[in-house]
PDB file of C-alpha atoms in Angstrom:
ATOM      1  CA  MET A   1      -0.076   0.023   0.092  1.00 73.00           C
ATOM      2  CA  ARG A   2       1.000   3.524  -0.654  1.00 80.00           C
ATOM      3  CA  TYR A   3       0.399   6.870   1.111  1.00 84.00           C
ATOM      4  CA  VAL A   4       0.158  10.370  -0.238  1.00 86.00           C
ATOM      5  CA  THR A   5      -0.213  13.392   2.161  1.00 90.00           C
ATOM      6  CA  VAL A   6      -1.309  16.676   0.427  1.00 88.00           C
ATOM      7  CA  ARG A   7      -2.174  19.978   1.506  1.00 91.00           C
ATOM      8  CA  VAL A   8      -5.374  21.581   0.257  1.00 88.00           C
ATOM      9  CA  GLU A   9      -5.723  25.171   0.339  1.00 88.00           C
ATOM     10  CA  PRO A  10      -8.972  27.131  -0.688  1.00 86.00           C
ATOM     11  CA  ARG A  11      -8.146  29.702  -3.399  1.00 81.00           C
ATOM     12  CA  GLU A  12     -10.451  32.338  -1.985  1.00 81.00           C
ATOM     13  CA  GLY A  13     -10.873  32.876   1.716  1.00 78.00           C
ATOM     14  CA  THR A  14      -9.860  30.550   4.358  1.00 76.00           C
ATOM     15  CA  ALA A  15     -12.436  27.729   3.874  1.00 83.00           C
ATOM     16  CA  PHE A  16     -14.091  25.611   1.430  1.00 83.00           C
ATOM     17  CA  HIS A  17     -17.649  26.292   2.346  1.00 90.00           C
ATOM     18  CA  PRO A  18     -19.592  29.534   3.498  1.00 91.00           C
ATOM     19  CA  LEU A  19     -20.225  27.647   7.105  1.00 93.00           C
ATOM     20  CA  GLY A  20     -16.601  26.871   7.440  1.00 92.00           C
ATOM     21  CA  GLN A  21     -15.706  30.595   6.480  1.00 92.00           C
ATOM     22  CA  ALA A  22     -18.085  31.975   9.202  1.00 94.00           C
ATOM     23  CA  LEU A  23     -16.290  29.699  11.793  1.00 93.00           C
ATOM     24  CA  SER A  24     -12.926  30.715  10.329  1.00 91.00           C
ATOM     25  CA  ASP A  25     -13.771  34.268  10.525  1.00 93.00           C
ATOM     26  CA  ALA A  26     -14.818  33.954  14.206  1.00 94.00           C
ATOM     27  CA  GLU A  27     -11.549  35.152  16.284  1.00 93.00           C
ATOM     28  CA  ASP A  28     -12.794  33.389  19.344  1.00 94.00           C
ATOM     29  CA  ILE A  29     -13.171  29.926  17.689  1.00 94.00           C
ATOM     30  CA  THR A  30     -10.464  27.725  16.198  1.00 93.00           C
ATOM     31  CA  ARG A  31     -11.223  24.540  14.059  1.00 92.00           C
ATOM     32  CA  GLU A  32      -9.101  21.639  14.864  1.00 92.00           C
ATOM     33  CA  ALA A  33      -9.909  18.787  12.937  1.00 92.00           C
ATOM     34  CA  ILE A  34     -12.682  16.926  10.756  1.00 92.00           C
ATOM     35  CA  HIS A  35     -13.020  13.295  12.228  1.00 89.00           C
ATOM     36  CA  ARG A  36     -15.815  12.241   9.848  1.00 87.00           C
ATOM     37  CA  VAL A  37     -17.459  13.667   6.789  1.00 88.00           C
ATOM     38  CA  GLU A  38     -19.833  11.872   4.403  1.00 87.00           C
ATOM     39  CA  LEU A  39     -22.420  12.474   1.557  1.00 86.00           C
ATOM     40  CA  LEU A  40     -25.762  11.182   2.240  1.00 87.00           C
ATOM     41  CA  ASP A  41     -28.229   9.666  -0.413  1.00 83.00           C
ATOM     42  CA  ASP A  42     -30.378  12.877  -0.363  1.00 89.00           C
ATOM     43  CA  GLY A  43     -27.582  15.245  -1.285  1.00 90.00           C
ATOM     44  CA  SER A  44     -26.718  16.672   2.046  1.00 92.00           C
ATOM     45  CA  GLY A  45     -23.451  16.062   4.044  1.00 91.00           C
ATOM     46  CA  VAL A  46     -22.863  15.027   7.607  1.00 91.00           C
ATOM     47  CA  MET A  47     -19.598  15.856   9.614  1.00 91.00           C
ATOM     48  CA  LEU A  48     -18.000  15.282  12.986  1.00 91.00           C
ATOM     49  CA  ALA A  49     -15.674  18.222  13.607  1.00 92.00           C
ATOM     50  CA  GLU A  50     -13.593  19.193  16.581  1.00 92.00           C
ATOM     51  CA  ALA A  51     -13.094  22.766  17.529  1.00 94.00           C
ATOM     52  CA  ARG A  52     -12.039  25.068  20.695  1.00 92.00           C
ATOM     53  CA  GLY A  53     -12.733  28.417  21.945  1.00 92.00           C
ATOM     54  CA  ASN A  54     -16.253  30.043  22.466  1.00 92.00           C
ATOM     55  CA  ARG A  55     -18.652  27.307  22.132  1.00 91.00           C
ATOM     56  CA  ASP A  56     -21.642  29.595  22.666  1.00 92.00           C
ATOM     57  CA  HIS A  57     -20.500  31.755  19.441  1.00 95.00           C
ATOM     58  CA  TYR A  58     -19.734  28.419  17.553  1.00 94.00           C
ATOM     59  CA  GLU A  59     -23.559  27.173  18.206  1.00 94.00           C
ATOM     60  CA  ALA A  60     -24.746  30.525  17.171  1.00 96.00           C
ATOM     61  CA  ILE A  61     -23.145  30.467  14.044  1.00 97.00           C
ATOM     62  CA  LEU A  62     -24.606  27.065  13.239  1.00 96.00           C
ATOM     63  CA  ASP A  63     -27.904  28.368  14.365  1.00 95.00           C
ATOM     64  CA  ASP A  64     -27.781  31.331  11.936  1.00 96.00           C
ATOM     65  CA  SER A  65     -26.370  29.484   8.914  1.00 96.00           C
ATOM     66  CA  ASP A  66     -28.808  28.594   5.918  1.00 95.00           C
ATOM     67  CA  TYR A  67     -26.591  25.777   5.180  1.00 95.00           C
ATOM     68  CA  VAL A  68     -27.210  23.702   8.425  1.00 95.00           C
ATOM     69  CA  ARG A  69     -30.025  21.272   8.869  1.00 94.00           C
ATOM     70  CA  GLN A  70     -29.430  20.099  12.219  1.00 94.00           C
ATOM     71  CA  TYR A  71     -26.641  19.862  14.736  1.00 92.00           C
ATOM     72  CA  ALA A  72     -25.639  18.461  18.067  1.00 92.00           C
ATOM     73  CA  VAL A  73     -22.631  19.744  20.326  1.00 91.00           C
ATOM     74  CA  THR A  74     -20.817  17.763  22.874  1.00 88.00           C
ATOM     75  CA  GLY A  75     -17.941  18.735  25.064  1.00 80.00           C
ATOM     76  CA  THR A  76     -16.539  21.576  27.365  1.00 72.00           C
ATOM     77  CA  GLU A  77     -16.234  25.313  26.730  1.00 66.00           C
ATOM     78  CA  GLY A  78     -12.836  24.933  25.810  1.00 77.00           C
ATOM     79  CA  ARG A  79     -12.856  22.068  23.232  1.00 85.00           C
ATOM     80  CA  TRP A  80     -15.794  20.201  21.879  1.00 88.00           C
ATOM     81  CA  TYR A  81     -17.036  17.881  18.901  1.00 91.00           C
ATOM     82  CA  ALA A  82     -19.828  18.970  16.712  1.00 92.00           C
ATOM     83  CA  TYR A  83     -22.106  16.753  14.557  1.00 92.00           C
ATOM     84  CA  CYS A  84     -23.632  18.602  11.826  1.00 93.00           C
ATOM     85  CA  GLN A  85     -25.926  17.823   8.818  1.00 94.00           C
ATOM     86  CA  PHE A  86     -25.430  20.373   6.207  1.00 95.00           C
ATOM     87  CA  ASP A  87     -25.875  21.393   2.484  1.00 96.00           C
ATOM     88  CA  PRO A  88     -22.648  21.232   0.439  1.00 93.00           C
ATOM     89  CA  ASN A  89     -21.815  23.854  -1.989  1.00 90.00           C
ATOM     90  CA  ASP A  90     -20.786  22.619  -5.569  1.00 87.00           C
ATOM     91  CA  ALA A  91     -16.953  22.212  -4.606  1.00 81.00           C
ATOM     92  CA  ASN A  92     -18.021  20.261  -1.403  1.00 84.00           C
ATOM     93  CA  TYR A  93     -20.308  18.118  -3.323  1.00 87.00           C
ATOM     94  CA  ARG A  94     -17.977  17.072  -6.075  1.00 82.00           C
ATOM     95  CA  MET A  95     -15.198  16.349  -3.599  1.00 81.00           C
ATOM     96  CA  LEU A  96     -17.289  14.173  -1.300  1.00 85.00           C
ATOM     97  CA  GLN A  97     -18.759  12.429  -4.505  1.00 83.00           C
ATOM     98  CA  HIS A  98     -15.212  11.836  -5.697  1.00 76.00           C
ATOM     99  CA  ARG A  99     -14.245  10.446  -2.302  1.00 75.00           C
ATOM    100  CA  GLN A 100     -17.251   7.984  -2.383  1.00 76.00           C
ATOM    101  CA  GLU A 101     -16.499   6.603  -5.807  1.00 75.00           C
ATOM    102  CA  SER A 102     -12.796   6.204  -5.092  1.00 74.00           C
ATOM    103  CA  THR A 103     -11.036   2.926  -3.884  1.00 72.00           C
ATOM    104  CA  VAL A 104      -8.485   5.162  -2.082  1.00 77.00           C
ATOM    105  CA  MET A 105      -8.967   5.617   1.722  1.00 78.00           C
ATOM    106  CA  MET A 106      -8.971   9.218   3.034  1.00 82.00           C
ATOM    107  CA  GLU A 107      -7.430   8.985   6.637  1.00 83.00           C
ATOM    108  CA  MET A 108      -9.103  10.616   9.447  1.00 83.00           C
ATOM    109  CA  PRO A 109      -8.949  12.867  11.292  1.00 87.00           C
ATOM    110  CA  ILE A 110      -8.382  15.762   8.812  1.00 90.00           C
ATOM    111  CA  GLU A 111      -6.131  18.182  10.339  1.00 91.00           C
ATOM    112  CA  VAL A 112      -7.386  21.988   9.816  1.00 91.00           C
ATOM    113  CA  HIS A 113      -4.533  24.568   9.736  1.00 89.00           C
ATOM    114  CA  PRO A 114      -5.317  28.252  11.016  1.00 84.00           C
ATOM    115  CA  ASP A 115      -5.216  29.587   7.486  1.00 85.00           C
ATOM    116  CA  GLY A 116      -8.020  27.263   6.588  1.00 85.00           C
ATOM    117  CA  ALA A 117      -5.831  24.692   4.509  1.00 89.00           C
ATOM    118  CA  MET A 118      -6.251  21.123   5.291  1.00 90.00           C
ATOM    119  CA  GLU A 119      -3.640  18.351   5.714  1.00 92.00           C
ATOM    120  CA  ILE A 120      -5.119  15.062   4.100  1.00 89.00           C
ATOM    121  CA  THR A 121      -3.488  11.548   3.689  1.00 88.00           C
ATOM    122  CA  PHE A 122      -4.747   9.164   1.225  1.00 84.00           C
ATOM    123  CA  VAL A 123      -4.044   5.432   1.354  1.00 81.00           C
ATOM    124  CA  GLY A 124      -4.328   2.842  -1.263  1.00 76.00           C
ATOM    125  CA  ASP A 125      -2.745   0.710  -3.899  1.00 72.00           C
ATOM    126  CA  GLU A 126      -0.517   2.798  -6.268  1.00 68.00           C
ATOM    127  CA  GLY A 127      -2.573   2.227  -9.476  1.00 66.00           C
ATOM    128  CA  ALA A 128      -5.422   4.102  -7.981  1.00 65.00           C
ATOM    129  CA  PHE A 129      -3.858   7.236  -6.906  1.00 64.00           C
ATOM    130  CA  SER A 130      -3.961   8.928 -10.289  1.00 62.00           C
ATOM    131  CA  GLU A 131      -7.761   9.453 -10.409  1.00 60.00           C
ATOM    132  CA  ALA A 132      -8.330   9.325  -6.568  1.00 58.00           C
ATOM    133  CA  VAL A 133      -6.219  12.233  -5.375  1.00 60.00           C
ATOM    134  CA  PRO A 134      -7.946  15.427  -6.688  1.00 62.00           C
ATOM    135  CA  ALA A 135      -5.942  17.968  -8.770  1.00 62.00           C
ATOM    136  CA  SER A 136      -5.840  21.665  -8.040  1.00 58.00           C
ATOM    137  CA  GLY A 137      -8.979  23.371  -9.474  1.00 63.00           C
ATOM    138  CA  GLU A 138     -10.761  26.663  -9.380  1.00 66.00           C
ATOM    139  CA  ALA A 139     -11.972  26.287  -5.836  1.00 69.00           C
ATOM    140  CA  PHE A 140      -8.629  24.887  -4.353  1.00 77.00           C
ATOM    141  CA  GLU A 141      -4.933  24.231  -4.728  1.00 86.00           C
ATOM    142  CA  ILE A 142      -3.134  20.935  -4.043  1.00 85.00           C
ATOM    143  CA  GLU A 143       0.459  20.670  -2.764  1.00 88.00           C
ATOM    144  CA  LEU A 144       2.214  17.267  -2.511  1.00 86.00           C
ATOM    145  CA  LEU A 145       3.861  17.168   1.082  1.00 90.00           C
ATOM    146  CA  GLU A 146       4.910  13.410   1.315  1.00 88.00           C
ATOM    147  CA  THR A 147       4.322  10.037  -0.084  1.00 86.00           C
ATOM    148  CA  GLY A 148       5.848   6.504   0.400  1.00 86.00           C
ATOM    149  CA  GLN A 149       5.065   2.873   1.030  1.00 81.00           C
ATOM    150  CA  ARG A 150       2.961   1.807   4.168  1.00 70.00           C
ATOM    151  CA  PRO A 151       1.578  -1.580   5.310  1.00 62.00           C
ATOM    152  CA  PRO A 152      -2.037  -1.554   6.212  1.00 56.00           C
ATOM    153  CA  ARG A 153      -3.064  -1.210   9.575  1.00 58.00           C
ATOM    154  CA  GLY A 154      -5.796  -2.995  11.467  1.00 52.00           C
ATOM    155  CA  GLU A 155      -7.823   0.216  11.996  1.00 53.00           C
ATOM    156  CA  ASP A 156      -7.584   0.940   8.049  1.00 56.00           C
ATOM    157  CA  LEU A 157      -9.367  -1.979   7.178  1.00 56.00           C
ATOM    158  CA  PHE A 158     -12.902  -0.700   7.393  1.00 63.00           C
ATOM    159  CA  ALA A 159     -12.086   3.031   8.026  1.00 63.00           C
ATOM    160  CA  CYS A 160     -12.117   3.294   4.077  1.00 64.00           C
ATOM    161  CA  LEU A 161     -15.861   2.370   3.943  1.00 73.00           C
ATOM    162  CA  THR A 162     -18.658   5.027   4.122  1.00 74.00           C
ATOM    163  CA  ASP A 163     -21.438   4.675   6.922  1.00 75.00           C
ATOM    164  CA  ARG A 164     -23.811   3.141   4.518  1.00 84.00           C
ATOM    165  CA  GLN A 165     -21.248   0.506   3.366  1.00 83.00           C
ATOM    166  CA  GLN A 166     -20.245  -0.297   6.814  1.00 83.00           C
ATOM    167  CA  THR A 167     -24.099  -0.793   7.576  1.00 88.00           C
ATOM    168  CA  ILE A 168     -24.526  -3.091   4.697  1.00 90.00           C
ATOM    169  CA  LEU A 169     -21.400  -5.098   5.549  1.00 88.00           C
ATOM    170  CA  GLU A 170     -22.499  -5.430   9.242  1.00 87.00           C
ATOM    171  CA  THR A 171     -25.933  -6.571   8.117  1.00 91.00           C
ATOM    172  CA  ALA A 172     -24.518  -9.054   5.575  1.00 90.00           C
ATOM    173  CA  ILE A 173     -22.469 -10.553   8.356  1.00 87.00           C
ATOM    174  CA  GLU A 174     -25.224 -10.829  10.784  1.00 88.00           C
ATOM    175  CA  LEU A 175     -27.656 -12.481   8.291  1.00 91.00           C
ATOM    176  CA  GLY A 176     -24.850 -15.093   7.388  1.00 89.00           C
ATOM    177  CA  TYR A 177     -24.117 -13.817   3.787  1.00 89.00           C
ATOM    178  CA  TYR A 178     -20.532 -14.666   4.261  1.00 82.00           C
ATOM    179  CA  GLU A 179     -21.022 -18.121   5.850  1.00 83.00           C
ATOM    180  CA  ASN A 180     -20.258 -21.316   3.926  1.00 76.00           C
ATOM    181  CA  PRO A 181     -22.881 -22.401   2.853  1.00 84.00           C
ATOM    182  CA  ARG A 182     -24.519 -18.931   2.273  1.00 86.00           C
ATOM    183  CA  GLU A 183     -27.336 -18.187   4.814  1.00 91.00           C
ATOM    184  CA  ALA A 184     -28.803 -14.977   3.240  1.00 91.00           C
ATOM    185  CA  THR A 185     -29.301 -13.428  -0.194  1.00 93.00           C
ATOM    186  CA  GLN A 186     -28.446  -9.859  -1.502  1.00 93.00           C
ATOM    187  CA  ALA A 187     -32.190  -9.628  -1.672  1.00 94.00           C
ATOM    188  CA  GLU A 188     -32.659 -10.329   2.036  1.00 94.00           C
ATOM    189  CA  ILE A 189     -29.804  -7.941   2.954  1.00 94.00           C
ATOM    190  CA  ALA A 190     -31.619  -5.250   0.848  1.00 93.00           C
ATOM    191  CA  ASP A 191     -34.841  -5.785   2.632  1.00 94.00           C
ATOM    192  CA  ALA A 192     -33.017  -5.309   6.029  1.00 93.00           C
ATOM    193  CA  VAL A 193     -31.408  -2.172   4.929  1.00 92.00           C
ATOM    194  CA  ASP A 194     -34.228  -0.732   3.008  1.00 91.00           C
ATOM    195  CA  ALA A 195     -32.571  -0.693  -0.489  1.00 89.00           C
ATOM    196  CA  THR A 196     -32.683  -2.729  -3.659  1.00 92.00           C
ATOM    197  CA  ALA A 197     -30.775  -5.886  -4.207  1.00 91.00           C
ATOM    198  CA  GLY A 198     -28.942  -4.162  -7.115  1.00 90.00           C
ATOM    199  CA  THR A 199     -27.670  -1.391  -4.993  1.00 91.00           C
ATOM    200  CA  VAL A 200     -26.620  -4.113  -2.249  1.00 92.00           C
ATOM    201  CA  GLY A 201     -24.638  -5.927  -4.756  1.00 90.00           C
ATOM    202  CA  GLU A 202     -22.848  -2.747  -6.006  1.00 89.00           C
ATOM    203  CA  HIS A 203     -21.978  -1.822  -2.378  1.00 88.00           C
ATOM    204  CA  LEU A 204     -20.816  -5.225  -1.586  1.00 88.00           C
ATOM    205  CA  ARG A 205     -18.536  -5.226  -4.598  1.00 85.00           C
ATOM    206  CA  LYS A 206     -17.098  -1.824  -3.611  1.00 82.00           C
ATOM    207  CA  ILE A 207     -16.638  -3.037   0.024  1.00 80.00           C
ATOM    208  CA  GLU A 208     -14.730  -6.049  -1.085  1.00 77.00           C
ATOM    209  CA  HIS A 209     -12.658  -4.362  -3.620  1.00 72.00           C
ATOM    210  CA  ARG A 210     -11.721  -1.661  -0.878  1.00 67.00           C
ATOM    211  CA  VAL A 211     -10.891  -3.897   1.941  1.00 65.00           C
ATOM    212  CA  PHE A 212      -9.032  -6.599   0.044  1.00 62.00           C
ATOM    213  CA  SER A 213      -7.120  -4.167  -2.138  1.00 56.00           C
ATOM    214  CA  GLN A 214      -5.357  -2.985   1.129  1.00 53.00           C
ATOM    215  CA  PHE A 215      -3.511  -6.284   1.039  1.00 49.00           C
ATOM    216  CA  VAL A 216      -2.284  -6.248  -2.457  1.00 48.00           C
ATOM    217  CA  ASP A 217       1.531  -5.111  -3.016  1.00 48.00           C
ATOM    218  CA  PRO A 218       1.440  -3.315  -6.389  1.00 45.00           C
ATOM    219  CA  ASP A 219       5.112  -4.156  -6.775  1.00 48.00           C
ATOM    220  CA  SER A 220       4.746  -7.891  -6.351  1.00 45.00           C
TER     221      SER A 220
END
């Protein structure tokens, strides 16, 4: 497996989204890291972020934002975690969609720098990096920081899956889909997770590829 660490910097302002910009502009708030971010089927995004500073001001910004659908904040006044469902802008949507379709894993957490740039590490087989790591575009600039070989770690194996894929995988295991002989069909998994059999089959193929490809040495 190979890793690539990049610095992603917005070309305008100090954030990639108006909500992030409002938080960045607040002098009494410091954004620390993003621990989880996913694109949902309805086009909205969900994010678990870490921040510190003035929690009341942070919540007030989320309350006032037209992009926030719902949120919950937990922690102390000095440092906290915020779960937020939000409406992405075009740049966010493209980046999240690109991540979902990629076979390369984006490591979490993503470190957020004071200038708004994010430091992101991608891990996967070497052949997938050409399309998986985004190139500089109109909304952001990419700088390569580091690259090299790295063996897979235990916590990497399922971190590369989206929340929906993890749910489908857990359901498949619980129903006995991977038993020998097989105890469940894709249609039965689909009924349990409220999806079509075709969608479940597609997710399972992506899951298996993402997990097993981490054990493949591209140089062997």
